[in-house]
PDB file of C-alpha atoms and ligand atoms in Angstrom:
ATOM      1  CA  MET A   1       0.000   0.000   0.000  1.00  0.00           C
ATOM      2  CA  ARG A   2       1.235   3.515  -0.846  1.00  0.00           C
ATOM      3  CA  THR A   3       2.023   5.527   2.261  1.00  0.00           C
ATOM      4  CA  VAL A   4       1.657   9.307   2.543  1.00  0.00           C
ATOM      5  CA  PHE A   5       5.431   9.549   2.134  1.00  0.00           C
ATOM      6  CA  ASP A   6       5.265   7.639  -1.176  1.00  0.00           C
ATOM      7  CA  LYS A   7       2.863  10.269  -2.517  1.00  0.00           C
ATOM      8  CA  ILE A   8       5.419  13.072  -2.209  1.00  0.00           C
ATOM      9  CA  ASP A   9       7.004  14.124  -5.499  1.00  0.00           C
ATOM     10  CA  LYS A  10      10.636  13.894  -4.409  1.00  0.00           C
ATOM     11  CA  LYS A  11      11.704  16.247  -7.218  1.00  0.00           C
ATOM     12  CA  ASN A  12       9.500  19.061  -5.947  1.00  0.00           C
ATOM     13  CA  VAL A  13      10.247  19.154  -2.232  1.00  0.00           C
ATOM     14  CA  PRO A  14      10.591  22.661  -0.764  1.00  0.00           C
ATOM     15  CA  GLN A  15      14.167  23.549   0.088  1.00  0.00           C
ATOM     16  CA  HIS A  16      13.081  25.435   3.180  1.00  0.00           C
ATOM     17  CA  VAL A  17      10.111  24.759   5.448  1.00  0.00           C
ATOM     18  CA  ALA A  18       9.343  27.120   8.340  1.00  0.00           C
ATOM     19  CA  VAL A  19       7.077  26.049  11.187  1.00  0.00           C
ATOM     20  CA  ILE A  20       5.097  27.981  13.799  1.00  0.00           C
ATOM     21  CA  MET A  21       4.796  25.366  16.538  1.00  0.00           C
ATOM     22  CA  ASP A  22       1.588  26.345  18.308  1.00  0.00           C
ATOM     23  CA  GLY A  23      -0.870  24.737  20.705  1.00  0.00           C
ATOM     24  CA  ASN A  24       1.339  23.266  23.445  1.00  0.00           C
ATOM     25  CA  GLY A  25      -0.520  25.123  26.183  1.00  0.00           C
ATOM     26  CA  ARG A  26      -3.981  24.131  24.938  1.00  0.00           C
ATOM     27  CA  TRP A  27      -2.903  20.506  24.482  1.00  0.00           C
ATOM     28  CA  ALA A  28      -1.728  20.383  28.106  1.00  0.00           C
ATOM     29  CA  LYS A  29      -4.807  22.183  29.401  1.00  0.00           C
ATOM     30  CA  ASN A  30      -7.081  19.722  27.573  1.00  0.00           C
ATOM     31  CA  ARG A  31      -5.424  17.041  29.698  1.00  0.00           C
ATOM     32  CA  GLY A  32      -5.691  19.000  32.940  1.00  0.00           C
ATOM     33  CA  GLU A  33      -1.904  19.497  32.982  1.00  0.00           C
ATOM     34  CA  GLU A  34       0.361  22.530  33.369  1.00  0.00           C
ATOM     35  CA  ARG A  35       1.381  24.339  30.164  1.00  0.00           C
ATOM     36  CA  ILE A  36       4.984  23.161  30.469  1.00  0.00           C
ATOM     37  CA  PHE A  37       3.772  19.569  30.053  1.00  0.00           C
ATOM     38  CA  GLY A  38       2.696  20.639  26.565  1.00  0.00           C
ATOM     39  CA  HIS A  39       6.124  22.100  25.816  1.00  0.00           C
ATOM     40  CA  LEU A  40       7.783  18.891  27.074  1.00  0.00           C
ATOM     41  CA  ASN A  41       5.654  16.856  24.704  1.00  0.00           C
ATOM     42  CA  GLY A  42       6.287  19.407  21.977  1.00  0.00           C
ATOM     43  CA  VAL A  43       9.929  18.317  21.927  1.00  0.00           C
ATOM     44  CA  GLU A  44       8.795  14.929  20.607  1.00  0.00           C
ATOM     45  CA  SER A  45       7.073  16.702  17.706  1.00  0.00           C
ATOM     46  CA  VAL A  46      10.293  18.626  17.016  1.00  0.00           C
ATOM     47  CA  ARG A  47      12.018  15.240  16.693  1.00  0.00           C
ATOM     48  CA  SER A  48       9.333  13.853  14.370  1.00  0.00           C
ATOM     49  CA  THR A  49       9.352  16.982  12.223  1.00  0.00           C
ATOM     50  CA  LEU A  50      13.121  16.948  11.861  1.00  0.00           C
ATOM     51  CA  LYS A  51      13.029  13.252  11.002  1.00  0.00           C
ATOM     52  CA  ALA A  52      10.338  13.841   8.385  1.00  0.00           C
ATOM     53  CA  ALA A  53      12.231  16.804   6.920  1.00  0.00           C
ATOM     54  CA  LEU A  54      15.437  14.742   6.695  1.00  0.00           C
ATOM     55  CA  LYS A  55      13.579  11.855   5.100  1.00  0.00           C
ATOM     56  CA  SER A  56      11.950  14.072   2.464  1.00  0.00           C
ATOM     57  CA  GLY A  57      15.113  15.958   1.549  1.00  0.00           C
ATOM     58  CA  VAL A  58      14.190  19.380   2.967  1.00  0.00           C
ATOM     59  CA  ARG A  59      17.458  21.338   3.244  1.00  0.00           C
ATOM     60  CA  PHE A  60      16.437  24.050   5.778  1.00  0.00           C
ATOM     61  CA  LEU A  61      13.936  23.676   8.620  1.00  0.00           C
ATOM     62  CA  THR A  62      13.165  26.761  10.718  1.00  0.00           C
ATOM     63  CA  LEU A  63      11.200  26.398  13.949  1.00  0.00           C
ATOM     64  CA  TYR A  64       9.661  29.314  15.848  1.00  0.00           C
ATOM     65  CA  ALA A  65      10.700  28.227  19.335  1.00  0.00           C
ATOM     66  CA  PHE A  66      10.458  31.531  21.236  1.00  0.00           C
ATOM     67  CA  SER A  67       9.241  34.907  20.016  1.00  0.00           C
ATOM     68  CA  THR A  68      10.181  38.328  21.381  1.00  0.00           C
ATOM     69  CA  GLU A  69       6.530  38.524  22.555  1.00  0.00           C
ATOM     70  CA  ASN A  70       6.951  35.281  24.526  1.00  0.00           C
ATOM     71  CA  TRP A  71       9.027  37.279  27.063  1.00  0.00           C
ATOM     72  CA  ASN A  72       5.644  38.588  28.269  1.00  0.00           C
ATOM     73  CA  ARG A  73       4.596  35.121  29.506  1.00  0.00           C
ATOM     74  CA  PRO A  74       4.654  34.277  33.236  1.00  0.00           C
ATOM     75  CA  GLN A  75       8.271  34.079  34.447  1.00  0.00           C
ATOM     76  CA  ASP A  76       7.831  30.414  35.511  1.00  0.00           C
ATOM     77  CA  GLU A  77       6.909  29.401  31.984  1.00  0.00           C
ATOM     78  CA  ILE A  78       9.805  31.388  30.488  1.00  0.00           C
ATOM     79  CA  ASN A  79      12.258  29.732  32.906  1.00  0.00           C
ATOM     80  CA  ALA A  80      10.869  26.284  32.161  1.00  0.00           C
ATOM     81  CA  LEU A  81      11.106  26.873  28.389  1.00  0.00           C
ATOM     82  CA  MET A  82      14.710  28.083  28.643  1.00  0.00           C
ATOM     83  CA  GLU A  83      15.617  25.065  30.782  1.00  0.00           C
ATOM     84  CA  LEU A  84      13.918  22.754  28.314  1.00  0.00           C
ATOM     85  CA  LEU A  85      15.894  24.299  25.498  1.00  0.00           C
ATOM     86  CA  VAL A  86      19.209  23.816  27.311  1.00  0.00           C
ATOM     87  CA  THR A  87      18.511  20.205  28.367  1.00  0.00           C
ATOM     88  CA  THR A  88      17.132  19.222  24.966  1.00  0.00           C
ATOM     89  CA  ILE A  89      20.097  20.660  23.087  1.00  0.00           C
ATOM     90  CA  SER A  90      22.583  19.127  25.577  1.00  0.00           C
ATOM     91  CA  ASN A  91      20.956  15.702  25.249  1.00  0.00           C
ATOM     92  CA  GLU A  92      20.506  15.767  21.495  1.00  0.00           C
ATOM     93  CA  VAL A  93      23.454  17.612  19.999  1.00  0.00           C
ATOM     94  CA  GLU A  94      25.605  14.534  19.484  1.00  0.00           C
ATOM     95  CA  GLU A  95      22.837  12.581  17.776  1.00  0.00           C
ATOM     96  CA  LEU A  96      21.902  15.619  15.690  1.00  0.00           C
ATOM     97  CA  SER A  97      25.480  15.904  14.548  1.00  0.00           C
ATOM     98  CA  LYS A  98      25.612  12.210  13.614  1.00  0.00           C
ATOM     99  CA  GLN A  99      22.570  12.760  11.423  1.00  0.00           C
ATOM    100  CA  GLY A 100      24.271  15.617   9.592  1.00  0.00           C
ATOM    101  CA  VAL A 101      22.241  18.373  11.230  1.00  0.00           C
ATOM    102  CA  ARG A 102      23.697  21.852  11.373  1.00  0.00           C
ATOM    103  CA  LEU A 103      22.059  23.688  14.246  1.00  0.00           C
ATOM    104  CA  ARG A 104      21.644  27.428  13.802  1.00  0.00           C
ATOM    105  CA  THR A 105      19.702  30.204  15.456  1.00  0.00           C
ATOM    106  CA  ILE A 106      18.047  33.414  14.376  1.00  0.00           C
ATOM    107  CA  GLY A 107      16.954  36.070  16.834  1.00  0.00           C
ATOM    108  CA  ASP A 108      18.365  38.056  19.694  1.00  0.00           C
ATOM    109  CA  LEU A 109      20.572  35.465  21.438  1.00  0.00           C
ATOM    110  CA  ASP A 110      21.840  38.202  23.785  1.00  0.00           C
ATOM    111  CA  ALA A 111      18.354  38.368  25.309  1.00  0.00           C
ATOM    112  CA  LEU A 112      18.530  34.730  26.443  1.00  0.00           C
ATOM    113  CA  PRO A 113      19.771  33.703  29.883  1.00  0.00           C
ATOM    114  CA  SER A 114      23.531  33.173  29.589  1.00  0.00           C
ATOM    115  CA  SER A 115      23.265  29.372  30.069  1.00  0.00           C
ATOM    116  CA  ALA A 116      20.934  29.141  27.048  1.00  0.00           C
ATOM    117  CA  LYS A 117      23.019  31.521  24.954  1.00  0.00           C
ATOM    118  CA  ILE A 118      26.232  29.604  25.711  1.00  0.00           C
ATOM    119  CA  LYS A 119      24.592  26.249  24.958  1.00  0.00           C
ATOM    120  CA  MET A 120      23.257  27.480  21.626  1.00  0.00           C
ATOM    121  CA  LEU A 121      26.641  28.964  20.631  1.00  0.00           C
ATOM    122  CA  GLU A 122      28.404  25.711  21.570  1.00  0.00           C
ATOM    123  CA  ALA A 123      25.909  23.599  19.640  1.00  0.00           C
ATOM    124  CA  GLN A 124      26.242  25.848  16.576  1.00  0.00           C
ATOM    125  CA  GLU A 125      30.024  25.548  16.727  1.00  0.00           C
ATOM    126  CA  GLN A 126      29.868  21.776  17.223  1.00  0.00           C
ATOM    127  CA  THR A 127      27.595  21.195  14.223  1.00  0.00           C
ATOM    128  CA  LYS A 128      28.843  23.886  11.846  1.00  0.00           C
ATOM    129  CA  SER A 129      30.415  21.481   9.339  1.00  0.00           C
ATOM    130  CA  ASN A 130      27.270  19.387   8.898  1.00  0.00           C
ATOM    131  CA  SER A 131      25.396  19.838   5.666  1.00  0.00           C
ATOM    132  CA  LYS A 132      22.477  17.416   5.413  1.00  0.00           C
ATOM    133  CA  ILE A 133      19.969  19.826   6.893  1.00  0.00           C
ATOM    134  CA  ASP A 134      20.105  23.178   8.684  1.00  0.00           C
ATOM    135  CA  LEU A 135      17.854  23.172  11.744  1.00  0.00           C
ATOM    136  CA  ILE A 136      17.279  26.841  12.491  1.00  0.00           C
ATOM    137  CA  LEU A 137      15.755  27.725  15.845  1.00  0.00           C
ATOM    138  CA  ALA A 138      14.136  31.151  16.062  1.00  0.00           C
ATOM    139  CA  LEU A 139      14.846  32.280  19.621  1.00  0.00           C
ATOM    140  CA  SER A 140      13.821  35.666  20.941  1.00  0.00           C
ATOM    141  CA  TYR A 141      12.932  36.332  17.322  1.00  0.00           C
ATOM    142  CA  SER A 142      10.338  38.506  15.658  1.00  0.00           C
ATOM    143  CA  SER A 143      10.258  40.018  12.192  1.00  0.00           C
ATOM    144  CA  ARG A 144       9.781  43.541  13.466  1.00  0.00           C
ATOM    145  CA  TRP A 145      12.821  43.128  15.722  1.00  0.00           C
ATOM    146  CA  GLU A 146      14.819  41.713  12.800  1.00  0.00           C
ATOM    147  CA  ILE A 147      13.809  44.444  10.340  1.00  0.00           C
ATOM    148  CA  THR A 148      14.381  47.224  12.884  1.00  0.00           C
ATOM    149  CA  ARG A 149      17.851  45.808  13.585  1.00  0.00           C
ATOM    150  CA  ALA A 150      18.560  45.647   9.851  1.00  0.00           C
ATOM    151  CA  ILE A 151      17.580  49.315   9.411  1.00  0.00           C
ATOM    152  CA  LYS A 152      19.795  50.374  12.329  1.00  0.00           C
ATOM    153  CA  ASN A 153      22.753  48.472  10.878  1.00  0.00           C
ATOM    154  CA  ILE A 154      22.196  49.886   7.384  1.00  0.00           C
ATOM    155  CA  VAL A 155      22.117  53.409   8.819  1.00  0.00           C
ATOM    156  CA  ASP A 156      25.213  52.702  10.956  1.00  0.00           C
ATOM    157  CA  ALA A 157      27.018  51.488   7.832  1.00  0.00           C
ATOM    158  CA  LYS A 158      26.155  54.863   6.179  1.00  0.00           C
ATOM    159  CA  ILE A 159      24.755  53.181   3.080  1.00  0.00           C
ATOM    160  CA  PRO A 160      23.275  55.824   0.743  1.00  0.00           C
ATOM    161  CA  ALA A 161      19.571  55.520  -0.119  1.00  0.00           C
ATOM    162  CA  ASN A 162      20.282  54.875  -3.808  1.00  0.00           C
ATOM    163  CA  LYS A 163      22.268  51.737  -2.865  1.00  0.00           C
ATOM    164  CA  ILE A 164      19.406  50.227  -0.867  1.00  0.00           C
ATOM    165  CA  THR A 165      17.919  47.332  -2.804  1.00  0.00           C
ATOM    166  CA  GLU A 166      15.930  44.278  -1.728  1.00  0.00           C
ATOM    167  CA  GLU A 167      19.121  42.230  -2.040  1.00  0.00           C
ATOM    168  CA  LEU A 168      20.948  44.629   0.262  1.00  0.00           C
ATOM    169  CA  VAL A 169      18.172  44.512   2.868  1.00  0.00           C
ATOM    170  CA  ASN A 170      18.351  40.717   2.677  1.00  0.00           C
ATOM    171  CA  GLU A 171      22.052  40.891   3.570  1.00  0.00           C
ATOM    172  CA  TYR A 172      21.142  42.584   6.857  1.00  0.00           C
ATOM    173  CA  LEU A 173      18.561  39.996   7.956  1.00  0.00           C
ATOM    174  CA  CYS A 174      19.336  37.069  10.278  1.00  0.00           C
ATOM    175  CA  THR A 175      18.538  34.773   7.335  1.00  0.00           C
ATOM    176  CA  LYS A 176      21.015  36.388   4.930  1.00  0.00           C
ATOM    177  CA  ASP A 177      22.493  33.106   3.672  1.00  0.00           C
ATOM    178  CA  ILE A 178      19.290  31.079   3.941  1.00  0.00           C
ATOM    179  CA  PRO A 179      16.808  30.841   1.033  1.00  0.00           C
ATOM    180  CA  ASP A 180      13.258  32.077   1.681  1.00  0.00           C
ATOM    181  CA  PRO A 181      10.902  29.321   2.853  1.00  0.00           C
ATOM    182  CA  GLU A 182       8.690  28.000   0.088  1.00  0.00           C
ATOM    183  CA  LEU A 183       6.322  26.638   2.740  1.00  0.00           C
ATOM    184  CA  LEU A 184       5.175  27.943   6.123  1.00  0.00           C
ATOM    185  CA  VAL A 185       3.287  25.553   8.400  1.00  0.00           C
ATOM    186  CA  ARG A 186       1.313  26.631  11.466  1.00  0.00           C
ATOM    187  CA  THR A 187      -0.331  24.231  13.867  1.00  0.00           C
ATOM    188  CA  SER A 188      -3.233  24.668  16.313  1.00  0.00           C
ATOM    189  CA  GLY A 189      -5.831  26.220  14.015  1.00  0.00           C
ATOM    190  CA  GLU A 190      -4.674  29.834  14.388  1.00  0.00           C
ATOM    191  CA  ILE A 191      -4.612  31.559  11.000  1.00  0.00           C
ATOM    192  CA  ARG A 192      -1.920  34.212  11.377  1.00  0.00           C
ATOM    193  CA  VAL A 193       1.827  34.671  10.951  1.00  0.00           C
ATOM    194  CA  SER A 194       2.582  36.211  14.383  1.00  0.00           C
ATOM    195  CA  ASN A 195       5.608  38.307  13.456  1.00  0.00           C
ATOM    196  CA  PHE A 196       7.487  35.323  11.956  1.00  0.00           C
ATOM    197  CA  LEU A 197       9.744  35.702   8.900  1.00  0.00           C
ATOM    198  CA  MET A 198       7.448  38.378   7.472  1.00  0.00           C
ATOM    199  CA  TRP A 199       9.978  39.568   4.885  1.00  0.00           C
ATOM    200  CA  GLN A 200      10.979  36.036   3.938  1.00  0.00           C
ATOM    201  CA  ILE A 201       7.464  34.588   3.478  1.00  0.00           C
ATOM    202  CA  ALA A 202       6.381  37.170   0.902  1.00  0.00           C
ATOM    203  CA  TYR A 203       5.767  34.358  -1.611  1.00  0.00           C
ATOM    204  CA  SER A 204       5.603  31.303   0.636  1.00  0.00           C
ATOM    205  CA  GLU A 205       2.712  28.893   0.526  1.00  0.00           C
ATOM    206  CA  LEU A 206       0.891  28.860   3.872  1.00  0.00           C
ATOM    207  CA  TYR A 207      -0.387  25.638   5.425  1.00  0.00           C
ATOM    208  CA  PHE A 208      -2.594  25.736   8.507  1.00  0.00           C
ATOM    209  CA  THR A 209      -3.640  22.656  10.434  1.00  0.00           C
ATOM    210  CA  PRO A 210      -5.902  22.366  13.496  1.00  0.00           C
ATOM    211  CA  THR A 211      -3.524  19.783  14.992  1.00  0.00           C
ATOM    212  CA  LEU A 212      -1.977  20.977  18.246  1.00  0.00           C
ATOM    213  CA  TRP A 213       1.826  20.939  18.142  1.00  0.00           C
ATOM    214  CA  PRO A 214       2.364  17.981  20.541  1.00  0.00           C
ATOM    215  CA  GLU A 215       0.274  15.867  18.146  1.00  0.00           C
ATOM    216  CA  PHE A 216       2.008  17.000  14.977  1.00  0.00           C
ATOM    217  CA  SER A 217       3.549  13.931  13.366  1.00  0.00           C
ATOM    218  CA  GLU A 218       5.836  12.887  10.507  1.00  0.00           C
ATOM    219  CA  GLU A 219       2.743  11.969   8.536  1.00  0.00           C
ATOM    220  CA  GLU A 220       1.265  15.419   8.986  1.00  0.00           C
ATOM    221  CA  PHE A 221       4.521  16.986   7.791  1.00  0.00           C
ATOM    222  CA  PHE A 222       4.340  14.807   4.665  1.00  0.00           C
ATOM    223  CA  LYS A 223       0.709  15.899   4.138  1.00  0.00           C
ATOM    224  CA  ALA A 224       1.816  19.531   4.261  1.00  0.00           C
ATOM    225  CA  LEU A 225       4.406  18.796   1.537  1.00  0.00           C
ATOM    226  CA  ILE A 226       1.758  17.126  -0.621  1.00  0.00           C
ATOM    227  CA  GLU A 227      -0.582  20.095  -0.199  1.00  0.00           C
ATOM    228  CA  TYR A 228       2.309  22.415  -1.111  1.00  0.00           C
ATOM    229  CA  GLN A 229       2.923  20.386  -4.257  1.00  0.00           C
ATOM    230  CA  SER A 230      -0.704  20.819  -5.315  1.00  0.00           C
ATOM    231  CA  ARG A 231      -0.454  24.616  -5.235  1.00  0.00           C
ATOM    232  CA  GLU A 232       0.302  26.660  -8.326  1.00  0.00           C
ATOM    233  CA  ARG A 233       3.028  29.157  -7.462  1.00  0.00           C
ATOM    234  CA  ARG A 234       2.589  32.085  -9.819  1.00  0.00           C
ATOM    235  CA  PHE A 235       4.745  34.795  -8.208  1.00  0.00           C
ATOM    236  CA  GLY A 236       2.467  37.473  -9.674  1.00  0.00           C
ATOM    237  CA  LYS A 237       2.405  35.942 -13.164  1.00  0.00           C
ATOM    238  CA  ILE A 238      -0.556  34.253 -14.870  1.00  0.00           C
ATOM    239  CA  SER A 239      -1.062  30.494 -15.122  1.00  0.00           C
ATOM    240  CA  GLU A 240      -0.046  30.293 -18.805  1.00  0.00           C
ATOM    241  CA  GLN A 241       3.366  31.785 -17.992  1.00  0.00           C
ATOM    242  CA  ILE A 242       4.167  29.013 -15.537  1.00  0.00           C
ATOM    243  CA  THR A 243       5.789  25.983 -17.143  1.00  0.00           C
TER     244      THR A 243
HETATM  245  C1  FPP B 301       3.629  27.494  21.332  1.00  0.00           C
HETATM  246  O1  FPP B 301       2.585  26.893  22.064  1.00  0.00           O
HETATM  247  C2  FPP B 301       4.922  26.944  21.681  1.00  0.00           C
HETATM  248  C3  FPP B 301       5.968  27.637  22.214  1.00  0.00           C
HETATM  249  C4  FPP B 301       5.896  29.079  22.495  1.00  0.00           C
HETATM  250  C5  FPP B 301       7.238  26.987  22.583  1.00  0.00           C
HETATM  251  C6  FPP B 301       7.721  25.937  21.634  1.00  0.00           C
HETATM  252  C7  FPP B 301       8.725  25.108  22.329  1.00  0.00           C
HETATM  253  C8  FPP B 301       8.881  23.778  22.178  1.00  0.00           C
HETATM  254  C9  FPP B 301       8.123  22.969  21.221  1.00  0.00           C
HETATM  255  C10 FPP B 301       9.862  23.042  23.029  1.00  0.00           C
HETATM  256  C11 FPP B 301      11.294  23.425  22.919  1.00  0.00           C
HETATM  257  C12 FPP B 301      11.812  23.449  21.547  1.00  0.00           C
HETATM  258  C13 FPP B 301      13.024  23.008  21.163  1.00  0.00           C
HETATM  259  C14 FPP B 301      13.457  23.342  19.791  1.00  0.00           C
HETATM  260  C15 FPP B 301      13.925  22.220  21.991  1.00  0.00           C
HETATM  261  P1  FPP B 301       1.763  27.806  23.073  1.00  0.00           P
HETATM  262  O2  FPP B 301       2.410  27.712  24.393  1.00  0.00           O
HETATM  263  O3  FPP B 301       1.634  29.179  22.519  1.00  0.00           O
HETATM  264  O4  FPP B 301       0.371  27.069  23.062  1.00  0.00           O
HETATM  265  P2  FPP B 301      -1.079  27.731  23.245  1.00  0.00           P
HETATM  266  O5  FPP B 301      -1.280  28.643  22.075  1.00  0.00           O
HETATM  267  O6  FPP B 301      -1.987  26.554  23.220  1.00  0.00           O
HETATM  268  O7  FPP B 301      -1.067  28.447  24.546  1.00  0.00           O
END
């Protein structure tokens, strides 16, 4: 019997998939548990998603792990999330490296507690020569933060207005050497982009699923790829111009 994976056209897999992992809190609440229980279980979905991305040949996988707005959550939840990040990376970095994963981050690492910042820098250093897939964690990230930072740096570099092109702006983003995602996935039924990669998703296909993040599976990732493959990407042109 053909599995969902078999139905993916392996020649038309997006190079870059970005994911807004949402619904951990609701998943935990539905079970009468604390929100952090949802985040703990969310780590399993990170594993499944990475596995599915590796299996399908996705080259870049970006996960929205902590937004600049998430600093407004109760301090207990922030602390628990930061701890979870440090323990997960410590436990997994060797295995990730064996699988050819290059771990990277986008966002304001300086805003993280120093233990988390140090762990992320170490893990990036340790995996920097791997090239099977780039796993990019967005940490203390938001598009408005990223674009504001880019503008400040462009002004600081005294670049004249007539030299400012889209390509130049791109050079000042956290994602400067990463292609734009062709596909953005958001779980939990919320239909919004929440300040995530807003420059980069200008022409991305958007896939929304009601599944809460702790229940997101390899199979669901494959379904998102199949849905992506059914879309006609016109980039402002008309159907007849697309070959
Ligand atoms: C959104 O659900 C999820 C987060 C803000 C945190 C995501 C973190 C993880 C999956 C675990 C750590 C990740 C790594 C990469 C080790 P929510 O809390 O907003 O859920 P809700 O909308 O139901 O409240």
